């Protein structure tokens, strides 16, 4: 198999161990003589995987009692709608730090309009192509909830602090979940698509505080109601079995590695390695305005002034060295390298070496 350095933004690199275990389960699942995609989701072998996967989430992320971990379909994008459906009564509040945050706000705005209530935008960094995290904003104390996007995958900014929030805090953690410890008790809901740090596309996680549910008066469509899935333990309807199984294997890999404190340290080292090179290398410049806002997952940079014409050449050069997925999102341009949990340090070293060699070629 061709050896590459995978910096894709999502779906993205996953632990080899998880992929190999999944290949085995596709052939014979838990000694059943059937593939995992052939067994009943009501079988005891499958139930064991559901229970174990939730237990792994609770253990690794240190989730307190009173929270349920759900495994749903529909992606993070369906959560954008489920959030206001389940929590919006009179007023929602959103922090707009990127395109995903904007999309989440749009769903709340749509429902708020239909219901004659409010979906406020507390602060936005859209004025500067979302290249910073707004600070010093005031969260309205009469809001039903405050929604944030902890990691802005496209722009490479991140909120790593578990903020003190006067109202229920809801976070889209699609692209930085399990990259560091999180104080779950500060959140009413944490959700995300699995396909960046915890598994393949097809399963969506939602960590929900059970006591916060059932507080709206309007009808919530069955499949969009968190309570449906809490009561059905994520098996109200057929769950995305294969994606959940790969998630299970990915979490076991993370646990074996030493958990989130160890993972955070590794992520910090990988991230610093790349940012140090972006800052040192005369050919390149980072796109995030303030260093403290920089994401440890997605690293964005462009050609330095005077070298813009070399962009395509660097892209080709990097490709020839085995780099995959470093093209920046069209709204930012330049380059983006996503260093998710499973991205090995050797890949980051290879990318840095490639940037250094390119600089030498043009000096
Ligand atoms: C990728 C991503 C999404 C979209 O997830 P889907 O599962 O494709 O709907 C939402 N929010 C963030 C922060 C993302 O990175």
mmCIF file of C-alpha atoms and ligand atoms in Angstrom:
data_model
loop_
_atom_site.group_PDB
_atom_site.id
_atom_site.type_symbol
_atom_site.label_atom_id
_atom_site.label_comp_id
_atom_site.label_asym_id
_atom_site.label_seq_id
_atom_site.Cartn_x
_atom_site.Cartn_y
_atom_site.Cartn_z
ATOM 1 C CA UNK A 1 0.000 0.000 0.000
ATOM 2 C CA UNK A 2 1.146 3.526 -0.849
ATOM 3 C CA UNK A 3 2.564 5.377 2.178
ATOM 4 C CA UNK A 4 1.030 8.828 2.622
ATOM 5 C CA UNK A 5 0.829 11.538 5.260
ATOM 6 C CA UNK A 6 -2.893 12.140 5.724
ATOM 7 C CA UNK A 7 -3.847 15.690 6.789
ATOM 8 C CA UNK A 8 -7.474 15.511 5.640
ATOM 9 C CA UNK A 9 -9.932 17.712 7.557
ATOM 10 C CA UNK A 10 -12.604 15.017 7.917
ATOM 11 C CA UNK A 11 -13.149 12.220 7.234
ATOM 12 C CA UNK A 12 -9.539 11.817 8.156
ATOM 13 C CA UNK A 13 -6.790 9.615 9.500
ATOM 14 C CA UNK A 14 -7.888 6.951 12.007
ATOM 15 C CA UNK A 15 -5.776 4.590 14.120
ATOM 16 C CA UNK A 16 -4.459 1.665 12.046
ATOM 17 C CA UNK A 17 -5.362 -0.643 14.934
ATOM 18 C CA UNK A 18 -9.020 0.416 14.740
ATOM 19 C CA UNK A 19 -9.140 -0.104 10.987
ATOM 20 C CA UNK A 20 -7.560 -3.545 11.214
ATOM 21 C CA UNK A 21 -9.945 -4.620 13.963
ATOM 22 C CA UNK A 22 -12.854 -3.373 11.832
ATOM 23 C CA UNK A 23 -11.661 -5.462 8.880
ATOM 24 C CA UNK A 24 -11.740 -8.552 11.107
ATOM 25 C CA UNK A 25 -15.238 -7.724 12.387
ATOM 26 C CA UNK A 26 -16.457 -7.279 8.830
ATOM 27 C CA UNK A 27 -15.473 -10.901 8.298
ATOM 28 C CA UNK A 28 -16.529 -12.402 11.635
ATOM 29 C CA UNK A 29 -18.111 -10.327 14.384
ATOM 30 C CA UNK A 30 -17.513 -11.510 17.980
ATOM 31 C CA UNK A 31 -17.327 -15.149 16.886
ATOM 32 C CA UNK A 32 -20.912 -15.082 15.558
ATOM 33 C CA UNK A 33 -19.894 -16.455 12.178
ATOM 34 C CA UNK A 34 -21.467 -13.361 10.636
ATOM 35 C CA UNK A 35 -20.166 -9.970 9.564
ATOM 36 C CA UNK A 36 -20.955 -7.052 11.886
ATOM 37 C CA UNK A 37 -23.113 -5.676 9.075
ATOM 38 C CA UNK A 38 -25.144 -8.899 9.028
ATOM 39 C CA UNK A 39 -26.015 -9.325 12.705
ATOM 40 C CA UNK A 40 -29.173 -8.101 14.398
ATOM 41 C CA UNK A 41 -28.760 -4.880 16.326
ATOM 42 C CA UNK A 42 -30.938 -6.567 18.967
ATOM 43 C CA UNK A 43 -28.451 -9.407 19.456
ATOM 44 C CA UNK A 44 -26.581 -9.702 22.751
ATOM 45 C CA UNK A 45 -23.255 -9.401 20.915
ATOM 46 C CA UNK A 46 -24.297 -6.036 19.502
ATOM 47 C CA UNK A 47 -25.812 -4.830 22.788
ATOM 48 C CA UNK A 48 -22.444 -5.512 24.398
ATOM 49 C CA UNK A 49 -20.779 -3.168 21.901
ATOM 50 C CA UNK A 50 -23.337 -0.406 22.551
ATOM 51 C CA UNK A 51 -22.851 -0.696 26.315
ATOM 52 C CA UNK A 52 -19.089 -0.833 26.061
ATOM 53 C CA UNK A 53 -18.930 2.149 23.707
ATOM 54 C CA UNK A 54 -20.950 4.328 26.061
ATOM 55 C CA UNK A 55 -18.818 3.142 28.983
ATOM 56 C CA UNK A 56 -15.642 4.048 27.068
ATOM 57 C CA UNK A 57 -16.955 7.565 26.430
ATOM 58 C CA UNK A 58 -17.828 7.998 30.111
ATOM 59 C CA UNK A 59 -14.498 6.711 31.307
ATOM 60 C CA UNK A 60 -12.201 8.512 28.851
ATOM 61 C CA UNK A 61 -14.008 11.860 28.968
ATOM 62 C CA UNK A 62 -14.787 11.536 32.689
ATOM 63 C CA UNK A 63 -18.491 12.185 32.123
ATOM 64 C CA UNK A 64 -20.374 12.711 35.406
ATOM 65 C CA UNK A 65 -23.568 10.887 36.404
ATOM 66 C CA UNK A 66 -26.751 12.340 34.969
ATOM 67 C CA UNK A 67 -25.467 12.461 31.397
ATOM 68 C CA UNK A 68 -26.340 10.065 28.591
ATOM 69 C CA UNK A 69 -24.094 9.487 25.577
ATOM 70 C CA UNK A 70 -26.133 9.044 22.411
ATOM 71 C CA UNK A 71 -25.068 7.627 19.062
ATOM 72 C CA UNK A 72 -27.250 9.013 16.316
ATOM 73 C CA UNK A 73 -27.453 9.448 12.572
ATOM 74 C CA UNK A 74 -27.726 12.673 10.595
ATOM 75 C CA UNK A 75 -24.324 14.207 11.314
ATOM 76 C CA UNK A 76 -23.553 17.311 13.344
ATOM 77 C CA UNK A 77 -25.663 19.170 10.792
ATOM 78 C CA UNK A 78 -28.857 17.536 12.103
ATOM 79 C CA UNK A 79 -27.828 18.518 15.633
ATOM 80 C CA UNK A 80 -27.980 22.165 14.453
ATOM 81 C CA UNK A 81 -31.751 21.600 14.199
ATOM 82 C CA UNK A 82 -32.179 19.278 17.188
ATOM 83 C CA UNK A 83 -30.630 21.830 19.540
ATOM 84 C CA UNK A 84 -33.285 24.554 19.114
ATOM 85 C CA UNK A 85 -36.024 21.894 18.781
ATOM 86 C CA UNK A 86 -35.165 20.556 22.239
ATOM 87 C CA UNK A 87 -33.972 23.646 24.102
ATOM 88 C CA UNK A 88 -35.417 26.823 22.560
ATOM 89 C CA UNK A 89 -38.364 28.382 24.373
ATOM 90 C CA UNK A 90 -37.986 32.159 24.211
ATOM 91 C CA UNK A 91 -34.437 33.030 23.300
ATOM 92 C CA UNK A 92 -31.315 31.297 22.035
ATOM 93 C CA UNK A 93 -27.819 32.813 21.985
ATOM 94 C CA UNK A 94 -25.043 31.909 19.541
ATOM 95 C CA UNK A 95 -21.361 32.697 19.143
ATOM 96 C CA UNK A 96 -20.522 32.917 15.446
ATOM 97 C CA UNK A 97 -16.943 31.803 14.945
ATOM 98 C CA UNK A 98 -17.146 30.123 11.554
ATOM 99 C CA UNK A 99 -19.278 28.567 8.860
ATOM 100 C CA UNK A 100 -20.391 25.659 11.068
ATOM 101 C CA UNK A 101 -21.384 28.051 13.861
ATOM 102 C CA UNK A 102 -23.307 30.103 11.291
ATOM 103 C CA UNK A 103 -25.133 27.044 10.040
ATOM 104 C CA UNK A 104 -26.078 26.117 13.611
ATOM 105 C CA UNK A 105 -27.397 29.642 14.185
ATOM 106 C CA UNK A 106 -29.381 29.550 10.937
ATOM 107 C CA UNK A 107 -31.453 26.587 12.138
ATOM 108 C CA UNK A 108 -32.257 28.334 15.422
ATOM 109 C CA UNK A 109 -33.136 31.524 13.538
ATOM 110 C CA UNK A 110 -35.498 29.629 11.253
ATOM 111 C CA UNK A 111 -37.384 28.032 14.121
ATOM 112 C CA UNK A 112 -37.317 31.233 16.185
ATOM 113 C CA UNK A 113 -38.939 33.101 13.306
ATOM 114 C CA UNK A 114 -41.636 30.449 12.909
ATOM 115 C CA UNK A 115 -42.352 30.482 16.642
ATOM 116 C CA UNK A 116 -42.124 34.268 17.077
ATOM 117 C CA UNK A 117 -39.160 34.041 19.471
ATOM 118 C CA UNK A 118 -35.494 35.059 19.289
ATOM 119 C CA UNK A 119 -32.174 33.525 18.204
ATOM 120 C CA UNK A 120 -29.535 36.111 19.053
ATOM 121 C CA UNK A 121 -25.984 36.287 17.763
ATOM 122 C CA UNK A 122 -23.911 37.358 20.783
ATOM 123 C CA UNK A 123 -20.688 38.005 18.861
ATOM 124 C CA UNK A 124 -19.184 37.158 15.492
ATOM 125 C CA UNK A 125 -15.758 37.172 13.878
ATOM 126 C CA UNK A 126 -17.141 37.129 10.357
ATOM 127 C CA UNK A 127 -15.794 40.676 9.769
ATOM 128 C CA UNK A 128 -12.293 39.159 9.479
ATOM 129 C CA UNK A 129 -13.072 35.838 7.789
ATOM 130 C CA UNK A 130 -13.386 34.238 11.236
ATOM 131 C CA UNK A 131 -9.654 34.527 11.897
ATOM 132 C CA UNK A 132 -10.097 35.177 15.635
ATOM 133 C CA UNK A 133 -12.304 34.203 18.576
ATOM 134 C CA UNK A 134 -14.435 37.138 19.801
ATOM 135 C CA UNK A 135 -13.739 38.151 23.430
ATOM 136 C CA UNK A 136 -15.450 40.347 25.975
ATOM 137 C CA UNK A 137 -18.972 39.584 24.822
ATOM 138 C CA UNK A 138 -21.902 39.331 27.227
ATOM 139 C CA UNK A 139 -24.009 36.186 27.355
ATOM 140 C CA UNK A 140 -27.661 37.197 27.877
ATOM 141 C CA UNK A 141 -28.840 35.773 31.199
ATOM 142 C CA UNK A 142 -32.380 35.341 29.870
ATOM 143 C CA UNK A 143 -31.276 32.952 27.107
ATOM 144 C CA UNK A 144 -32.422 29.322 27.144
ATOM 145 C CA UNK A 145 -28.921 28.315 26.110
ATOM 146 C CA UNK A 146 -25.644 29.602 24.686
ATOM 147 C CA UNK A 147 -24.209 27.737 21.691
ATOM 148 C CA UNK A 148 -20.516 27.662 20.838
ATOM 149 C CA UNK A 149 -18.332 25.807 18.331
ATOM 150 C CA UNK A 150 -15.186 24.890 20.248
ATOM 151 C CA UNK A 151 -13.037 24.196 17.202
ATOM 152 C CA UNK A 152 -13.501 25.992 13.923
ATOM 153 C CA UNK A 153 -12.311 23.368 11.483
ATOM 154 C CA UNK A 154 -12.142 25.633 8.441
ATOM 155 C CA UNK A 155 -10.383 28.628 10.044
ATOM 156 C CA UNK A 156 -8.110 26.909 12.549
ATOM 157 C CA UNK A 157 -9.326 28.638 15.709
ATOM 158 C CA UNK A 158 -10.280 26.939 18.958
ATOM 159 C CA UNK A 159 -11.870 27.670 22.340
ATOM 160 C CA UNK A 160 -10.057 25.302 24.695
ATOM 161 C CA UNK A 161 -11.386 26.834 27.888
ATOM 162 C CA UNK A 162 -14.578 25.372 29.359
ATOM 163 C CA UNK A 163 -16.203 28.775 29.747
ATOM 164 C CA UNK A 164 -18.242 29.827 32.754
ATOM 165 C CA UNK A 165 -21.703 30.334 31.383
ATOM 166 C CA UNK A 166 -24.696 31.824 33.238
ATOM 167 C CA UNK A 167 -27.111 29.793 31.067
ATOM 168 C CA UNK A 168 -26.995 26.179 29.762
ATOM 169 C CA UNK A 169 -23.931 25.781 27.571
ATOM 170 C CA UNK A 170 -24.150 23.779 24.338
ATOM 171 C CA UNK A 171 -21.098 22.983 22.233
ATOM 172 C CA UNK A 172 -20.399 21.596 18.800
ATOM 173 C CA UNK A 173 -17.147 19.717 19.450
ATOM 174 C CA UNK A 174 -17.068 17.862 16.134
ATOM 175 C CA UNK A 175 -13.433 18.559 15.446
ATOM 176 C CA UNK A 176 -11.745 18.680 18.846
ATOM 177 C CA UNK A 177 -13.650 16.146 20.933
ATOM 178 C CA UNK A 178 -11.293 13.717 22.708
ATOM 179 C CA UNK A 179 -8.254 15.829 21.855
ATOM 180 C CA UNK A 180 -7.974 17.098 25.453
ATOM 181 C CA UNK A 181 -9.787 16.743 28.787
ATOM 182 C CA UNK A 182 -13.106 18.621 29.004
ATOM 183 C CA UNK A 183 -15.096 19.538 32.115
ATOM 184 C CA UNK A 184 -18.347 17.998 30.882
ATOM 185 C CA UNK A 185 -20.231 19.217 33.969
ATOM 186 C CA UNK A 186 -20.091 22.758 32.538
ATOM 187 C CA UNK A 187 -22.111 21.733 29.492
ATOM 188 C CA UNK A 188 -25.743 20.811 28.992
ATOM 189 C CA UNK A 189 -25.009 19.252 25.624
ATOM 190 C CA UNK A 190 -21.880 18.390 23.676
ATOM 191 C CA UNK A 191 -22.295 16.998 20.177
ATOM 192 C CA UNK A 192 -20.455 16.340 16.958
ATOM 193 C CA UNK A 193 -19.944 14.196 13.907
ATOM 194 C CA UNK A 194 -17.580 11.318 14.693
ATOM 195 C CA UNK A 195 -15.546 11.629 11.527
ATOM 196 C CA UNK A 196 -12.763 13.850 12.839
ATOM 197 C CA UNK A 197 -11.422 12.349 16.043
ATOM 198 C CA UNK A 198 -13.561 9.444 17.106
ATOM 199 C CA UNK A 199 -14.462 7.334 14.103
ATOM 200 C CA UNK A 200 -15.794 7.202 10.578
ATOM 201 C CA UNK A 201 -18.657 9.252 9.147
ATOM 202 C CA UNK A 202 -22.165 7.953 9.820
ATOM 203 C CA UNK A 203 -22.406 8.270 13.583
ATOM 204 C CA UNK A 204 -22.998 11.441 15.583
ATOM 205 C CA UNK A 205 -22.325 11.648 19.309
ATOM 206 C CA UNK A 206 -24.444 13.683 21.726
ATOM 207 C CA UNK A 207 -23.580 13.904 25.425
ATOM 208 C CA UNK A 208 -26.701 15.257 27.039
ATOM 209 C CA UNK A 209 -27.595 16.247 30.587
ATOM 210 C CA UNK A 210 -30.792 14.321 31.181
ATOM 211 C CA UNK A 211 -32.290 16.787 33.676
ATOM 212 C CA UNK A 212 -32.215 19.534 31.020
ATOM 213 C CA UNK A 213 -34.592 17.675 28.698
ATOM 214 C CA UNK A 214 -38.369 17.968 28.511
ATOM 215 C CA UNK A 215 -38.474 21.708 29.243
ATOM 216 C CA UNK A 216 -40.118 22.948 26.034
ATOM 217 C CA UNK A 217 -43.839 23.081 25.398
ATOM 218 C CA UNK A 218 -43.970 22.622 21.635
ATOM 219 C CA UNK A 219 -44.129 19.237 19.922
ATOM 220 C CA UNK A 220 -40.726 17.762 19.090
ATOM 221 C CA UNK A 221 -40.762 15.322 16.154
ATOM 222 C CA UNK A 222 -39.948 11.858 17.513
ATOM 223 C CA UNK A 223 -36.636 11.324 15.772
ATOM 224 C CA UNK A 224 -35.451 14.855 16.655
ATOM 225 C CA UNK A 225 -36.277 14.445 20.324
ATOM 226 C CA UNK A 226 -33.278 13.605 22.532
ATOM 227 C CA UNK A 227 -35.633 11.918 24.982
ATOM 228 C CA UNK A 228 -36.584 9.350 22.331
ATOM 229 C CA UNK A 229 -32.956 8.337 22.062
ATOM 230 C CA UNK A 230 -32.264 8.514 25.789
ATOM 231 C CA UNK A 231 -35.196 6.186 26.457
ATOM 232 C CA UNK A 232 -34.226 3.884 23.589
ATOM 233 C CA UNK A 233 -30.514 3.945 24.544
ATOM 234 C CA UNK A 234 -29.680 5.009 20.969
ATOM 235 C CA UNK A 235 -31.617 2.024 19.611
ATOM 236 C CA UNK A 236 -35.043 3.582 19.015
ATOM 237 C CA UNK A 237 -34.280 2.842 15.398
ATOM 238 C CA UNK A 238 -31.407 0.917 13.801
ATOM 239 C CA UNK A 239 -28.166 2.595 14.813
ATOM 240 C CA UNK A 240 -25.250 3.014 12.364
ATOM 241 C CA UNK A 241 -23.651 -0.215 13.572
ATOM 242 C CA UNK A 242 -20.466 -0.271 11.568
ATOM 243 C CA UNK A 243 -19.559 3.352 12.367
ATOM 244 C CA UNK A 244 -20.236 2.740 16.063
ATOM 245 C CA UNK A 245 -18.010 -0.318 16.034
ATOM 246 C CA UNK A 246 -15.092 1.591 14.495
ATOM 247 C CA UNK A 247 -15.709 4.317 17.086
ATOM 248 C CA UNK A 248 -15.495 1.642 19.795
ATOM 249 C CA UNK A 249 -12.116 0.476 18.450
ATOM 250 C CA UNK A 250 -10.883 4.068 18.123
ATOM 251 C CA UNK A 251 -11.756 4.762 21.754
ATOM 252 C CA UNK A 252 -10.013 1.576 22.882
ATOM 253 C CA UNK A 253 -6.896 2.766 21.058
ATOM 254 C CA UNK A 254 -7.142 6.117 22.859
ATOM 255 C CA UNK A 255 -7.609 4.459 26.226
ATOM 256 C CA UNK A 256 -4.613 2.199 25.651
ATOM 257 C CA UNK A 257 -2.520 5.214 24.687
ATOM 258 C CA UNK A 258 -3.158 6.625 28.163
ATOM 259 C CA UNK A 259 -6.316 8.692 27.780
ATOM 260 C CA UNK A 260 -6.885 12.387 27.311
ATOM 261 C CA UNK A 261 -4.042 13.867 29.395
ATOM 262 C CA UNK A 262 -1.540 11.897 27.328
ATOM 263 C CA UNK A 263 -3.397 12.639 24.090
ATOM 264 C CA UNK A 264 -3.448 16.355 24.879
ATOM 265 C CA UNK A 265 0.309 16.397 25.441
ATOM 266 C CA UNK A 266 0.957 14.601 22.145
ATOM 267 C CA UNK A 267 -1.419 16.946 20.303
ATOM 268 C CA UNK A 268 0.302 19.957 21.840
ATOM 269 C CA UNK A 269 3.714 18.748 20.717
ATOM 270 C CA UNK A 270 2.561 17.994 17.168
ATOM 271 C CA UNK A 271 0.806 21.334 16.912
ATOM 272 C CA UNK A 272 3.773 23.339 18.218
ATOM 273 C CA UNK A 273 6.072 21.593 15.795
ATOM 274 C CA UNK A 274 4.006 22.813 12.847
ATOM 275 C CA UNK A 275 3.215 26.314 14.148
ATOM 276 C CA UNK A 276 6.882 26.879 14.977
ATOM 277 C CA UNK A 277 7.747 26.079 11.369
ATOM 278 C CA UNK A 278 4.947 28.253 9.947
ATOM 279 C CA UNK A 279 6.251 31.162 12.081
ATOM 280 C CA UNK A 280 9.933 30.519 11.323
ATOM 281 C CA UNK A 281 9.708 29.811 7.590
ATOM 282 C CA UNK A 282 10.083 32.968 5.454
ATOM 283 C CA UNK A 283 7.873 31.512 2.722
ATOM 284 C CA UNK A 284 4.752 31.120 4.841
ATOM 285 C CA UNK A 285 2.507 32.985 7.251
ATOM 286 C CA UNK A 286 -0.254 31.727 9.562
ATOM 287 C CA UNK A 287 -3.794 33.016 8.998
ATOM 288 C CA UNK A 288 -5.112 33.173 12.579
ATOM 289 C CA UNK A 289 -4.778 36.715 13.989
ATOM 290 C CA UNK A 290 -3.970 35.870 17.628
ATOM 291 C CA UNK A 291 -1.714 33.009 18.614
ATOM 292 C CA UNK A 292 -3.827 32.171 21.668
ATOM 293 C CA UNK A 293 -6.785 31.420 19.367
ATOM 294 C CA UNK A 294 -4.876 28.890 17.272
ATOM 295 C CA UNK A 295 -6.376 25.420 16.982
ATOM 296 C CA UNK A 296 -4.344 22.346 17.850
ATOM 297 C CA UNK A 297 -6.354 20.344 15.362
ATOM 298 C CA UNK A 298 -6.463 22.426 12.169
ATOM 299 C CA UNK A 299 -3.463 24.539 11.153
ATOM 300 C CA UNK A 300 -3.990 27.173 8.470
ATOM 301 C CA UNK A 301 -1.366 29.131 6.609
ATOM 302 C CA UNK A 302 -0.781 30.940 3.308
ATOM 303 C CA UNK A 303 2.234 31.999 1.249
ATOM 304 C CA UNK A 304 4.046 35.000 2.770
ATOM 305 C CA UNK A 305 3.698 38.338 0.945
ATOM 306 C CA UNK A 306 5.911 38.319 -2.143
ATOM 307 C CA UNK A 307 5.715 34.533 -2.524
ATOM 308 C CA UNK A 308 2.043 34.202 -3.477
ATOM 309 C CA UNK A 309 2.918 32.966 -6.966
ATOM 310 C CA UNK A 310 4.584 29.871 -5.453
ATOM 311 C CA UNK A 311 1.411 28.465 -3.928
ATOM 312 C CA UNK A 312 0.705 25.889 -6.640
ATOM 313 C CA UNK A 313 4.353 24.911 -6.750
ATOM 314 C CA UNK A 314 4.430 24.188 -3.009
ATOM 315 C CA UNK A 315 1.240 22.190 -3.304
ATOM 316 C CA UNK A 316 2.759 20.037 -6.046
ATOM 317 C CA UNK A 317 6.034 19.682 -4.146
ATOM 318 C CA UNK A 318 4.220 18.600 -0.977
ATOM 319 C CA UNK A 319 2.148 16.103 -2.968
ATOM 320 C CA UNK A 320 5.315 14.610 -4.449
ATOM 321 C CA UNK A 321 6.523 14.038 -0.867
ATOM 322 C CA UNK A 322 3.372 12.119 0.055
ATOM 323 C CA UNK A 323 1.370 14.907 1.749
ATOM 324 C CA UNK A 324 -2.393 14.482 1.334
ATOM 325 C CA UNK A 325 -5.201 16.894 2.166
ATOM 326 C CA UNK A 326 -3.276 20.124 2.829
ATOM 327 C CA UNK A 327 -5.285 22.377 0.536
ATOM 328 C CA UNK A 328 -6.915 25.157 2.555
ATOM 329 C CA UNK A 329 -10.683 25.629 2.483
ATOM 330 C CA UNK A 330 -11.713 27.855 -0.448
ATOM 331 C CA UNK A 331 -12.846 30.633 1.919
ATOM 332 C CA UNK A 332 -9.366 30.924 3.475
ATOM 333 C CA UNK A 333 -7.106 29.769 0.630
ATOM 334 C CA UNK A 334 -3.550 28.539 1.095
ATOM 335 C CA UNK A 335 -3.019 25.456 3.181
ATOM 336 C CA UNK A 336 -4.554 23.583 6.073
ATOM 337 C CA UNK A 337 -3.094 20.603 7.859
ATOM 338 C CA UNK A 338 -5.391 18.763 10.249
ATOM 339 C CA UNK A 339 -3.451 17.011 12.990
ATOM 340 C CA UNK A 340 -6.163 14.918 14.592
ATOM 341 C CA UNK A 341 -5.474 12.379 17.339
ATOM 342 C CA UNK A 342 -4.488 9.564 14.987
ATOM 343 C CA UNK A 343 -2.137 11.692 12.875
ATOM 344 C CA UNK A 344 1.345 10.386 13.751
ATOM 345 C CA UNK A 345 4.097 12.763 14.803
ATOM 346 C CA UNK A 346 6.194 11.393 11.902
ATOM 347 C CA UNK A 347 3.686 12.879 9.466
ATOM 348 C CA UNK A 348 4.069 16.314 11.058
ATOM 349 C CA UNK A 349 7.854 15.958 10.920
ATOM 350 C CA UNK A 350 7.628 15.023 7.243
ATOM 351 C CA UNK A 351 5.490 18.091 6.525
ATOM 352 C CA UNK A 352 7.890 20.377 8.400
ATOM 353 C CA UNK A 353 10.870 18.888 6.509
ATOM 354 C CA UNK A 354 9.011 19.477 3.262
ATOM 355 C CA UNK A 355 8.403 23.156 4.156
ATOM 356 C CA UNK A 356 12.076 23.583 5.074
ATOM 357 C CA UNK A 357 13.257 22.011 1.843
ATOM 358 C CA UNK A 358 10.932 24.225 -0.174
ATOM 359 C CA UNK A 359 12.349 27.323 1.509
ATOM 360 C CA UNK A 360 15.915 26.235 0.704
ATOM 361 C CA UNK A 361 14.987 25.656 -2.949
ATOM 362 C CA UNK A 362 13.846 29.268 -3.247
ATOM 363 C CA UNK A 363 16.529 31.125 -1.278
HETATM 364 C C1 LIG B 1 -17.364 18.744 10.126
HETATM 365 C C2 LIG B 1 -18.075 19.636 11.044
HETATM 366 C C3 LIG B 1 -19.478 19.706 11.070
HETATM 367 C C4 LIG B 1 -20.348 18.949 10.097
HETATM 368 O O1 LIG B 1 -20.487 17.659 10.465
HETATM 369 P P1 LIG B 1 -21.448 16.648 9.647
HETATM 370 O O2 LIG B 1 -21.342 15.416 10.461
HETATM 371 O O3 LIG B 1 -20.854 16.519 8.269
HETATM 372 O O4 LIG B 1 -22.798 17.229 9.589
HETATM 373 C C5 LIG B 1 -20.072 20.528 12.003
HETATM 374 N N1 LIG B 1 -19.342 21.254 12.874
HETATM 375 C C6 LIG B 1 -17.995 21.224 12.859
HETATM 376 C C7 LIG B 1 -17.225 22.050 13.845
HETATM 377 C C8 LIG B 1 -17.329 20.425 11.947
HETATM 378 O O5 LIG B 1 -15.983 20.395 11.930
#
